[in-house]
Coordinates of C-alpha atoms and ligand atoms in Angstrom, one line a residue:
M1 CA -8.0 29.7 -4.5
S2 CA -9.2 26.4 -5.4
E3 CA -8.7 22.6 -4.4
L4 CA -7.8 19.8 -6.6
R5 CA -8.6 16.5 -5.5
G6 CA -6.6 13.2 -5.5
V7 CA -5.3 10.1 -2.9
G8 CA -3.3 11.2 -0.1
I9 CA -0.8 9.3 1.0
G10 CA 0.1 9.6 4.6
L11 CA -1.2 12.4 6.7
G12 CA 1.2 15.0 6.3
V13 CA 0.7 18.8 5.1
T14 CA 3.1 20.8 3.2
Q15 CA 3.4 23.8 1.3
G16 CA 5.8 25.2 -1.5
P17 CA 6.4 26.3 -4.7
V18 CA 6.0 23.7 -7.8
A19 CA 8.8 22.5 -9.8
R20 CA 7.5 20.4 -13.0
M21 CA 8.9 16.7 -13.8
A22 CA 10.3 17.2 -17.4
E23 CA 8.0 16.1 -20.0
P24 CA 9.3 12.5 -21.1
L25 CA 11.3 12.2 -24.3
P26 CA 9.3 12.5 -27.8
A27 CA 8.6 9.0 -29.2
P28 CA 11.3 7.8 -32.1
E29 CA 10.6 8.1 -35.6
D30 CA 9.6 5.3 -37.4
V31 CA 12.6 6.0 -40.2
P32 CA 14.5 2.8 -41.5
S33 CA 18.2 2.2 -39.6
T34 CA 21.4 3.6 -41.5
R35 CA 23.4 0.7 -39.3
T36 CA 23.7 -2.8 -39.7
Q37 CA 21.7 -5.2 -37.6
A38 CA 24.9 -6.0 -35.7
E39 CA 25.5 -2.5 -35.0
E40 CA 22.1 -1.7 -34.0
T41 CA 21.8 -5.1 -31.7
A42 CA 25.2 -4.2 -30.0
R43 CA 24.2 -0.4 -29.4
V44 CA 21.0 -1.7 -27.7
G45 CA 22.9 -4.3 -25.9
E46 CA 25.1 -1.6 -24.5
A47 CA 22.4 0.8 -23.4
V48 CA 20.2 -1.6 -21.8
G49 CA 23.1 -3.6 -19.6
A50 CA 24.3 0.2 -18.6
V51 CA 20.3 1.1 -17.8
A52 CA 20.6 -1.9 -15.8
R53 CA 23.6 -1.5 -13.9
E54 CA 22.6 2.1 -13.2
L55 CA 19.1 1.1 -11.6
E56 CA 20.9 -1.7 -9.6
A57 CA 23.3 1.2 -8.7
R58 CA 20.9 3.5 -7.4
G59 CA 18.7 0.4 -5.7
E60 CA 22.0 0.0 -3.7
Q61 CA 22.3 3.4 -2.8
A62 CA 18.8 4.2 -1.7
G63 CA 18.5 0.5 0.6
G64 CA 15.3 -0.6 1.8
A65 CA 12.3 -1.6 -0.3
A66 CA 13.8 1.2 -3.1
R67 CA 16.1 -1.6 -3.6
D68 CA 13.8 -4.3 -4.3
V69 CA 12.0 -1.8 -6.5
L70 CA 15.1 -0.9 -8.4
E71 CA 16.4 -4.2 -8.6
A72 CA 13.2 -5.6 -10.0
Q73 CA 13.3 -2.8 -12.5
A74 CA 16.8 -3.7 -13.7
M75 CA 15.5 -7.4 -13.9
M76 CA 12.9 -5.7 -16.5
A77 CA 15.4 -3.9 -18.7
E78 CA 17.3 -7.2 -19.4
D79 CA 14.1 -9.7 -19.6
P80 CA 15.1 -12.0 -22.4
T81 CA 11.5 -11.8 -23.9
L82 CA 11.7 -8.1 -24.3
E83 CA 15.1 -8.4 -25.8
S84 CA 13.9 -10.9 -28.2
E85 CA 10.9 -8.4 -29.2
V86 CA 13.6 -5.7 -29.7
G87 CA 16.0 -8.3 -32.0
T88 CA 12.7 -8.6 -34.1
R89 CA 12.1 -5.4 -34.8
I90 CA 16.0 -4.5 -35.6
A91 CA 16.0 -7.8 -37.7
A92 CA 13.2 -5.9 -39.8
G93 CA 15.4 -2.7 -39.9
K94 CA 14.0 -0.9 -37.5
T95 CA 16.5 1.7 -35.5
G96 CA 17.2 0.9 -31.9
E97 CA 15.6 3.5 -30.2
F98 CA 12.4 2.5 -32.5
A99 CA 12.5 -1.0 -31.7
V100 CA 12.9 -0.5 -28.0
Y101 CA 10.0 2.0 -28.0
E102 CA 7.8 0.0 -29.7
A103 CA 8.5 -3.5 -27.9
F104 CA 8.7 -1.8 -24.1
A105 CA 5.0 -0.1 -25.4
S106 CA 3.7 -3.6 -26.2
F107 CA 4.8 -5.1 -23.0
R108 CA 3.3 -2.0 -20.9
D109 CA 0.3 -2.7 -22.8
M110 CA -0.2 -6.2 -21.8
L111 CA 0.3 -5.0 -18.1
V112 CA -2.3 -2.3 -18.0
A113 CA -4.7 -4.9 -19.6
M114 CA -4.0 -7.5 -16.8
G115 CA -4.8 -4.6 -14.2
G116 CA -4.0 -4.3 -10.6
Y117 CA -0.5 -4.8 -9.0
L118 CA 0.9 -5.8 -12.2
G119 CA -1.0 -3.1 -14.2
E120 CA 0.5 -0.3 -11.8
R121 CA 4.1 -1.6 -12.7
A122 CA 3.4 -0.1 -16.2
A123 CA 5.1 3.1 -14.9
D124 CA 8.2 1.3 -14.2
L125 CA 8.4 -0.1 -17.6
D126 CA 7.8 3.3 -19.1
D127 CA 10.8 4.5 -17.1
V128 CA 13.1 1.9 -18.5
A129 CA 12.4 2.2 -22.0
Q130 CA 13.0 6.2 -21.3
R131 CA 16.2 5.5 -20.1
V132 CA 17.3 3.4 -22.6
I133 CA 16.2 5.8 -25.1
A134 CA 18.3 8.5 -23.7
R135 CA 21.2 6.4 -23.5
L136 CA 20.9 5.7 -27.2
R137 CA 20.6 9.6 -28.3
G138 CA 23.4 10.5 -25.9
L139 CA 20.7 12.4 -23.5
P140 CA 20.6 12.4 -19.9
A141 CA 18.1 10.3 -18.5
P142 CA 14.9 12.2 -17.7
G143 CA 14.4 12.9 -14.0
V144 CA 13.6 15.1 -10.8
P145 CA 14.3 18.9 -11.4
D146 CA 16.6 21.2 -9.5
P147 CA 14.8 24.9 -9.5
G148 CA 17.9 25.6 -6.6
H149 CA 15.3 26.0 -3.7
P150 CA 13.1 23.6 -2.2
F151 CA 10.0 22.4 -3.9
V152 CA 7.0 20.7 -4.4
L153 CA 7.5 18.1 -7.4
V154 CA 5.0 17.7 -9.9
A155 CA 4.8 14.6 -11.8
K156 CA 3.2 12.1 -14.3
D157 CA 3.8 9.4 -12.3
L158 CA 7.4 9.2 -10.5
A159 CA 9.6 6.2 -11.5
P160 CA 11.1 4.3 -8.6
A161 CA 14.5 5.1 -9.5
D162 CA 13.4 8.9 -9.0
T163 CA 11.4 8.3 -5.9
A164 CA 14.3 6.0 -4.2
L165 CA 16.8 9.2 -4.8
L166 CA 14.7 12.1 -4.2
D167 CA 16.5 14.4 -1.9
L168 CA 14.1 15.1 1.0
D169 CA 15.9 18.9 1.8
K170 CA 14.9 19.7 -1.3
V171 CA 11.3 18.2 -2.1
L172 CA 8.7 19.6 -0.1
G173 CA 6.0 17.3 -1.2
L174 CA 5.1 15.0 -4.3
I175 CA 1.9 15.3 -6.4
T176 CA 1.1 13.0 -9.4
T177 CA -1.2 13.2 -12.0
E178 CA -1.6 9.7 -12.7
G179 CA -1.0 6.6 -10.4
G180 CA -3.1 5.0 -7.7
P181 CA -2.5 4.3 -3.8
T182 CA -0.9 1.3 -4.7
S183 CA 1.7 2.5 -7.3
H184 CA 5.1 2.4 -6.4
T185 CA 5.2 6.0 -6.0
A186 CA 3.1 5.9 -3.3
I187 CA 4.6 2.9 -1.6
L188 CA 7.6 4.3 -1.7
A189 CA 6.7 7.7 -0.5
R190 CA 4.7 6.2 2.3
E191 CA 7.8 4.5 3.4
K192 CA 9.8 7.9 3.1
S193 CA 7.3 9.7 4.8
I194 CA 6.9 12.2 2.0
V195 CA 3.7 14.4 1.9
A196 CA 2.2 13.3 -1.6
V197 CA -1.2 13.1 -3.0
V198 CA -1.5 11.0 -6.1
G199 CA -4.0 10.5 -9.2
V200 CA -4.6 14.4 -9.2
A201 CA -5.8 14.7 -12.8
A202 CA -6.1 18.7 -12.5
A203 CA -2.5 18.9 -11.5
T204 CA -1.4 19.0 -15.3
G205 CA -2.2 22.8 -15.2
L206 CA 0.1 23.4 -12.1
V207 CA 3.1 25.8 -13.4
D208 CA 6.3 26.4 -12.0
G209 CA 6.8 28.6 -9.4
E210 CA 3.2 29.0 -8.0
T211 CA 2.6 28.1 -4.3
V212 CA 0.5 25.2 -3.2
I213 CA -0.4 23.7 -0.4
V214 CA -0.3 19.5 -0.3
D215 CA -2.5 18.0 2.2
A216 CA -2.2 14.3 2.2
A217 CA -4.5 13.7 4.8
A218 CA -7.3 15.4 2.8
G219 CA -6.3 14.2 -0.3
T220 CA -6.0 17.9 -1.6
V221 CA -3.9 20.3 -3.6
T222 CA -4.9 23.9 -2.7
T223 CA -3.6 26.4 -5.5
D224 CA -3.3 30.2 -4.9
P225 CA -3.9 29.5 -1.3
T226 CA -4.8 32.6 1.2
E227 CA -2.5 33.8 4.1
E228 CA -4.8 32.0 6.6
E229 CA -4.7 28.8 4.9
L230 CA -0.9 29.1 4.6
T231 CA -0.7 29.5 8.4
R232 CA -3.0 26.9 9.5
A233 CA -1.0 24.1 6.8
Q234 CA 2.3 25.2 8.6
H235 CA 0.5 24.9 12.2
R236 CA -0.5 21.4 11.4
A237 CA 2.9 20.9 10.0
D238 CA 4.6 22.0 13.3
A239 CA 2.1 19.7 15.1
R240 CA 2.9 16.6 13.4
K241 CA 6.9 17.5 13.9
S242 CA 6.2 17.6 17.6
A243 CA 3.9 14.2 17.6
A244 CA 7.0 12.8 15.8
S245 CA 9.3 13.6 18.5
A246 CA 6.7 12.9 21.7
P247 CA 8.0 9.6 24.0
L248 CA 7.1 6.5 22.3
T249 CA 4.4 5.5 25.2
P250 CA 2.1 2.6 24.6
G251 CA -1.0 3.5 23.1
A252 CA -3.7 5.0 25.2
L253 CA -6.8 7.4 25.5
A254 CA -6.7 10.3 28.1
D255 CA -8.5 8.3 30.7
G256 CA -6.0 5.6 30.6
T257 CA -7.9 3.0 28.8
K258 CA -5.4 1.1 26.2
V259 CA -5.2 1.1 22.9
P260 CA -2.5 -1.3 21.9
L261 CA -1.0 0.5 18.4
L262 CA 0.5 -2.3 16.4
A263 CA 2.3 -2.3 13.1
N264 CA 1.2 -3.5 9.6
L265 CA 4.3 -5.4 8.0
G266 CA 4.8 -6.9 4.7
K267 CA 8.1 -8.3 5.2
P268 CA 10.3 -9.5 8.2
E269 CA 12.8 -6.7 7.5
G270 CA 10.0 -4.2 8.4
A271 CA 10.1 -5.1 12.1
E272 CA 13.1 -3.3 13.3
E273 CA 11.6 0.4 11.8
A274 CA 8.0 -0.5 13.7
V275 CA 9.5 -1.4 16.8
A276 CA 11.9 1.8 16.6
L277 CA 8.5 3.7 16.0
G278 CA 7.0 2.0 19.2
A279 CA 5.2 -0.5 17.3
E280 CA 3.5 -2.8 20.5
G281 CA 3.4 -5.6 18.2
V282 CA 2.1 -6.7 14.6
G283 CA -1.7 -6.2 13.7
L284 CA -1.3 -7.6 10.3
F285 CA 1.4 -9.4 8.7
R286 CA 0.7 -9.6 4.8
T287 CA 2.3 -13.1 4.2
E288 CA 1.2 -13.0 0.5
F289 CA 3.8 -9.9 -0.1
L290 CA 6.8 -12.3 0.5
F291 CA 5.5 -14.4 -2.4
L292 CA 4.0 -12.0 -5.2
S293 CA 6.7 -12.6 -7.6
S294 CA 7.2 -16.6 -7.1
S295 CA 5.2 -18.8 -9.7
Q296 CA 5.4 -22.0 -7.2
A297 CA 4.0 -22.1 -3.7
P298 CA 6.6 -21.3 -1.2
T299 CA 8.1 -24.4 0.6
V300 CA 7.7 -25.1 4.5
E301 CA 11.2 -24.4 5.1
Q302 CA 11.6 -20.9 3.2
Q303 CA 8.3 -19.8 5.0
R304 CA 9.6 -20.8 8.3
E305 CA 12.7 -19.2 7.9
A306 CA 10.6 -15.7 7.3
Y307 CA 7.8 -16.2 10.1
T308 CA 10.8 -17.1 12.3
K309 CA 12.8 -14.1 11.4
L310 CA 9.3 -11.7 12.0
L311 CA 8.5 -13.3 15.5
S312 CA 11.9 -13.1 16.9
A313 CA 11.6 -9.4 16.5
F314 CA 8.9 -9.2 18.8
P315 CA 9.5 -11.4 21.9
G316 CA 6.3 -11.4 24.4
K317 CA 4.7 -9.6 21.7
K318 CA 1.5 -10.0 19.7
V319 CA 2.1 -10.6 16.2
V320 CA -0.9 -11.4 14.0
V321 CA -0.3 -13.3 11.1
R322 CA -2.5 -13.3 8.2
A323 CA -2.7 -16.5 6.1
L324 CA -2.0 -15.8 2.3
D325 CA -4.8 -13.1 0.8
A326 CA -4.1 -13.9 -2.9
G327 CA -6.2 -12.7 -5.4
A328 CA -7.8 -9.2 -7.2
D329 CA -4.8 -6.9 -6.9
K330 CA -2.9 -9.3 -5.1
P331 CA -2.7 -12.3 -7.6
L332 CA -0.3 -15.5 -6.7
A333 CA 0.7 -17.5 -9.7
F334 CA 0.2 -20.6 -7.6
L335 CA -2.9 -20.0 -6.1
N336 CA -4.9 -17.8 -8.7
D337 CA -4.8 -19.4 -12.3
A338 CA -8.2 -19.3 -13.7
H339 CA -9.3 -16.0 -15.3
E340 CA -12.1 -14.2 -13.8
E341 CA -14.4 -11.1 -14.8
N342 CA -14.3 -9.6 -11.5
P343 CA -11.5 -11.3 -9.3
A344 CA -12.3 -9.1 -6.4
L345 CA -15.4 -10.9 -6.2
G346 CA -13.9 -14.3 -7.2
L347 CA -12.1 -17.1 -5.4
R348 CA -9.6 -15.0 -3.5
G349 CA -8.4 -14.8 0.2
L350 CA -9.8 -17.6 2.1
R351 CA -11.9 -19.2 -0.7
A352 CA -8.5 -19.6 -2.8
L353 CA -6.8 -21.4 0.2
R354 CA -9.6 -23.7 0.3
A355 CA -9.6 -24.5 -3.1
S356 CA -5.8 -25.6 -2.4
E357 CA -5.9 -26.8 0.9
D358 CA -2.6 -28.1 1.0
I359 CA -0.9 -24.7 0.7
L360 CA -3.0 -23.6 3.5
R361 CA -1.9 -26.7 5.6
E362 CA 1.9 -26.3 4.5
Q363 CA 1.4 -22.2 5.7
L364 CA 0.1 -23.5 9.0
T365 CA 2.8 -26.0 9.5
A366 CA 5.3 -23.5 8.9
L367 CA 3.7 -20.7 11.2
A368 CA 3.4 -23.7 13.8
E369 CA 7.0 -24.4 13.4
A370 CA 8.0 -20.7 13.8
D371 CA 5.8 -20.3 17.1
A372 CA 7.6 -23.0 18.5
A373 CA 11.0 -21.6 17.9
T374 CA 10.2 -18.3 19.2
E375 CA 8.8 -16.1 22.0
A376 CA 6.1 -14.4 20.3
D377 CA 2.4 -14.4 21.0
L378 CA 1.4 -15.3 17.4
W379 CA -2.3 -15.2 16.2
V380 CA -3.1 -16.4 12.9
M381 CA -6.0 -15.3 10.9
A382 CA -7.8 -15.8 7.6
P383 CA -8.4 -13.0 5.2
M384 CA -11.9 -12.4 3.1
V385 CA -14.1 -14.7 5.3
S386 CA -17.6 -14.3 4.2
T387 CA -19.4 -16.7 6.2
V388 CA -20.0 -18.3 9.8
E389 CA -19.1 -21.7 8.1
E390 CA -15.8 -20.3 6.8
T391 CA -15.0 -19.3 10.3
E392 CA -15.8 -22.8 11.7
Y393 CA -13.3 -24.7 8.6
F394 CA -10.3 -22.2 9.6
T395 CA -10.7 -22.2 13.3
T396 CA -10.9 -25.6 13.1
I397 CA -8.1 -26.2 10.6
A398 CA -5.6 -23.7 12.4
R399 CA -6.1 -25.3 15.6
E400 CA -5.3 -28.6 14.2
Y401 CA -1.8 -27.3 14.0
G402 CA -1.6 -26.2 17.6
I403 CA -2.5 -22.3 16.5
K404 CA -3.7 -21.0 19.9
T405 CA -5.2 -17.9 18.9
V406 CA -7.0 -18.4 15.5
G407 CA -9.5 -15.5 13.8
V408 CA -10.7 -14.0 11.0
M409 CA -10.8 -10.6 9.1
V410 CA -14.0 -9.2 8.7
E411 CA -13.9 -7.4 5.1
V412 CA -16.8 -8.6 4.0
P413 CA -20.3 -6.8 5.3
S414 CA -21.7 -10.3 5.5
S415 CA -19.4 -11.2 8.3
A416 CA -19.9 -7.7 9.8
I417 CA -23.6 -8.3 9.9
L418 CA -23.2 -11.5 11.7
A419 CA -20.3 -11.0 13.4
E420 CA -21.7 -12.0 16.7
R421 CA -22.1 -15.5 15.5
V422 CA -18.4 -15.2 13.9
L423 CA -17.0 -14.3 17.0
S424 CA -18.8 -17.0 19.2
I425 CA -16.4 -19.3 17.2
A426 CA -13.4 -17.1 16.2
D427 CA -10.7 -15.8 19.3
F428 CA -10.8 -12.3 17.8
A429 CA -12.1 -10.3 14.7
S430 CA -9.7 -7.8 12.7
I431 CA -11.4 -5.5 10.0
G432 CA -10.0 -4.8 7.0
T433 CA -11.3 -1.5 6.2
N434 CA -9.9 -0.8 2.9
D435 CA -12.2 -4.1 1.4
L436 CA -14.6 -3.5 3.9
T437 CA -15.3 -0.1 2.5
Q438 CA -14.7 -1.4 -1.1
Y439 CA -17.5 -4.2 -0.7
T440 CA -20.2 -2.2 1.1
L441 CA -19.8 0.7 -1.3
A442 CA -19.5 -1.6 -4.2
A443 CA -16.6 0.7 -5.8
D444 CA -13.1 -1.3 -7.0
R445 CA -10.4 0.2 -4.5
L446 CA -8.1 0.1 -7.2
L447 CA -10.2 2.2 -9.9
G448 CA -9.9 6.0 -10.0
S449 CA -12.9 7.0 -11.6
V450 CA -14.6 5.5 -8.1
A451 CA -12.2 6.5 -6.0
S452 CA -14.1 9.1 -4.0
F453 CA -16.5 6.2 -3.4
Q454 CA -13.8 4.1 -1.3
D455 CA -13.7 6.4 1.8
P456 CA -13.8 4.6 5.4
W457 CA -15.7 7.7 6.6
H458 CA -18.8 6.4 5.2
P459 CA -21.5 6.0 7.7
A460 CA -22.4 2.8 6.5
V461 CA -19.0 1.3 6.7
L462 CA -19.0 3.0 10.4
R463 CA -22.4 1.1 11.1
L464 CA -20.9 -2.3 10.1
I465 CA -17.8 -1.6 12.4
G466 CA -20.0 -0.7 15.1
M467 CA -21.5 -3.8 14.7
V468 CA -18.3 -6.0 15.0
G469 CA -17.1 -3.8 18.1
E470 CA -20.5 -4.7 19.8
A471 CA -19.8 -8.3 18.9
G472 CA -16.8 -8.3 20.6
R473 CA -17.9 -6.8 23.4
V474 CA -20.7 -9.5 24.0
N475 CA -18.4 -12.2 23.3
G476 CA -15.6 -10.9 25.4
K477 CA -13.4 -11.0 22.2
Q478 CA -10.5 -8.5 20.8
V479 CA -11.6 -6.5 17.9
G480 CA -8.5 -4.8 16.0
I481 CA -8.5 -2.5 13.0
C482 CA -5.9 -3.4 10.5
G483 CA -7.0 -1.3 7.3
E484 CA -5.7 2.2 6.2
A485 CA -8.7 3.9 8.5
A486 CA -6.7 3.2 11.7
A487 CA -3.9 5.5 10.3
D488 CA -6.5 8.5 10.0
P489 CA -5.8 10.0 13.7
L490 CA -9.5 11.1 14.2
L491 CA -10.9 8.3 12.4
A492 CA -8.9 6.3 15.0
V493 CA -10.6 8.1 17.9
V494 CA -14.0 6.8 16.0
L495 CA -12.8 3.5 15.6
V496 CA -12.1 3.1 19.6
G497 CA -15.4 4.9 19.9
L498 CA -17.0 2.0 18.0
G499 CA -15.6 -1.0 20.1
A500 CA -11.9 -1.3 18.1
T501 CA -9.4 -2.6 20.9
S502 CA -6.3 -2.4 18.9
L503 CA -5.1 -0.4 16.0
S504 CA -2.8 -1.6 13.3
M505 CA -1.0 0.7 10.7
A506 CA 1.9 1.6 8.6
P507 CA 4.7 2.5 11.6
T508 CA 4.9 5.8 10.2
A509 CA 1.7 6.7 11.0
L510 CA 1.8 5.5 14.9
A511 CA 2.9 8.9 16.0
D512 CA 0.1 10.8 14.6
V513 CA -2.5 8.4 15.9
R514 CA -0.6 8.1 19.4
A515 CA -0.8 12.1 19.9
T516 CA -4.3 12.1 18.9
L517 CA -5.7 9.5 21.1
L518 CA -4.1 10.8 24.2
E519 CA -6.2 13.9 23.5
H520 CA -9.9 12.2 23.9
T521 CA -11.4 9.9 26.6
L522 CA -13.5 6.6 26.2
D523 CA -16.6 8.7 26.8
D524 CA -15.5 11.4 24.0
A525 CA -14.4 8.7 21.4
K526 CA -18.1 6.9 21.7
R527 CA -19.6 10.6 21.7
I528 CA -17.4 11.6 18.6
A529 CA -18.2 8.2 16.8
A530 CA -22.0 8.9 17.2
A531 CA -21.6 12.1 15.7
A532 CA -19.9 10.4 12.7
V533 CA -22.5 7.6 12.3
G534 CA -25.3 9.6 12.5
A535 CA -24.3 11.8 9.1
D536 CA -25.5 10.7 5.7
D537 CA -22.0 10.5 3.7
A538 CA -18.3 10.4 4.6
G539 CA -17.7 14.4 3.9
S540 CA -20.5 15.1 6.5
A541 CA -19.1 12.3 9.1
R542 CA -15.9 13.5 8.5
D543 CA -17.4 17.3 9.6
A544 CA -19.4 16.1 12.6
A545 CA -16.9 14.1 14.2
R546 CA -14.3 17.1 13.8
A547 CA -17.3 19.4 15.4
A548 CA -17.8 17.2 18.1
A549 CA -14.1 16.6 18.9
A550 CA -13.3 20.6 19.3
K551 CA -16.3 20.3 22.0
Ligands
PEP601 C1 -8.1 -4.5 4.1 O1 -8.4 -4.8 3.4 O2 -8.2 -3.5 4.8 C2 -6.5 -5.1 4.5 C3 -6.1 -4.6 5.4 O3 -6.4 -6.0 3.8 P1 -5.7 -5.5 2.3 O4 -5.2 -4.0 2.3 O5 -4.4 -6.5 2.2 O6 -6.6 -6.0 1.3
MG602 MG1 -8.3 -7.2 2.1

């Protein structure tokens, strides 16, 4: 057997025979068109329109986040700038196929150069181009294979149109050779609870029919597995299934210590599913997700409507809303206008809000109004706080608007190191382990080449979390976790052992974490945490925690 590495999405494990996605269509040749300009323009117009309508229809059928993604893709297809780029090439005598190919490719390169969230949309644009070219050639759109039995799908990077309509009875798991943890493939795989490992460069060598184990929790694909490995993977898959159907009790350790389990949400529409999966409230509402495509700052009314909708879904429950976290992988046109060489180290999070304080004030106004109109227990926090002075700034301004519980995110090592001072001012802290890991290990969280550093099990990260936990205890303040780390069941136990008082995660991860917490007491959690903290690197911390948890 051999193990291929990538980035796991979620915690599932599955096994089955590989089926590869068909290779993309060959690039059209640059030969002079034999049609008139009007004929080529009409052909392309028909093909683009048909592709856009088909994407919309698929979105309608799939619903949920997939609909938004597919509608955005349909809009890309009919983008007027792209249309004029195609037109220029047709006017120069190119075929419709070549004009589409070249115009879309130049846009794709622009997106890739922008990097971050926009860069990861490149695959969406490629897919639109392939669909239009296939239509022009009278070929079926490239898509998911159908080998006639359940399979593990291997693709370069799935297009949203394919992910949205995956037949979950047939697709046992998903492996992509490209694409990072924030690609649409990853986002949709997470939403649909598809066992997926993305960015597995070595998966290009997998062949149709060979059996693999896809382990999202470990971020690995095992080729040529032994019988014993297959049986072990099956046991884990069965255990997950029974955890998913366990009763939706509030989060607690084996000794009854309460650990509220909360949801990370990016849209009010996600609330219903979160409640259905037993979320006891919201630990992180990412407000910037509402406005990623807006060129202008949202109005107070727009925001009040969205926040009221969210808060109404959680009467009597805690809902932690984060002020706009703009910058780096989530640029907002109205907050980040200057070019920066290192946007992750730039004017992002609270720094960007402070530079446009009117936008912060409008957001706080909308939040206070939504709070007054609803029954939820609203907590508000600032993103990317790196100093005690910033903590003072944010808590003062938020309290001016009558926000009762005001906290800060601990995502920068400086805030963790000074947590005792920070928590003497803020009402609570919420640790964003994604950024805290990125900044502690100095590894861009979106960059595949340094993905192995982006591991929250690293003892340096765990020690910082321990400092915040201790500061919370000393100050009598709550310390939540809202980064992806909280969704890893064993790491969740470690985090509680380090002093976390609540855990917030993608709702689909709640069942696994709930089940694992119930297996350990607080003393166990502290002992398991101590074992992990004492290690030298992330891998040995994980191993040490596993060994301690088995005792
Ligand atoms: C984090 O950094 O861990 C976090 C929760 O915030 P985001 O992932 O939105 O940056
Ligand atoms: Mg963050």
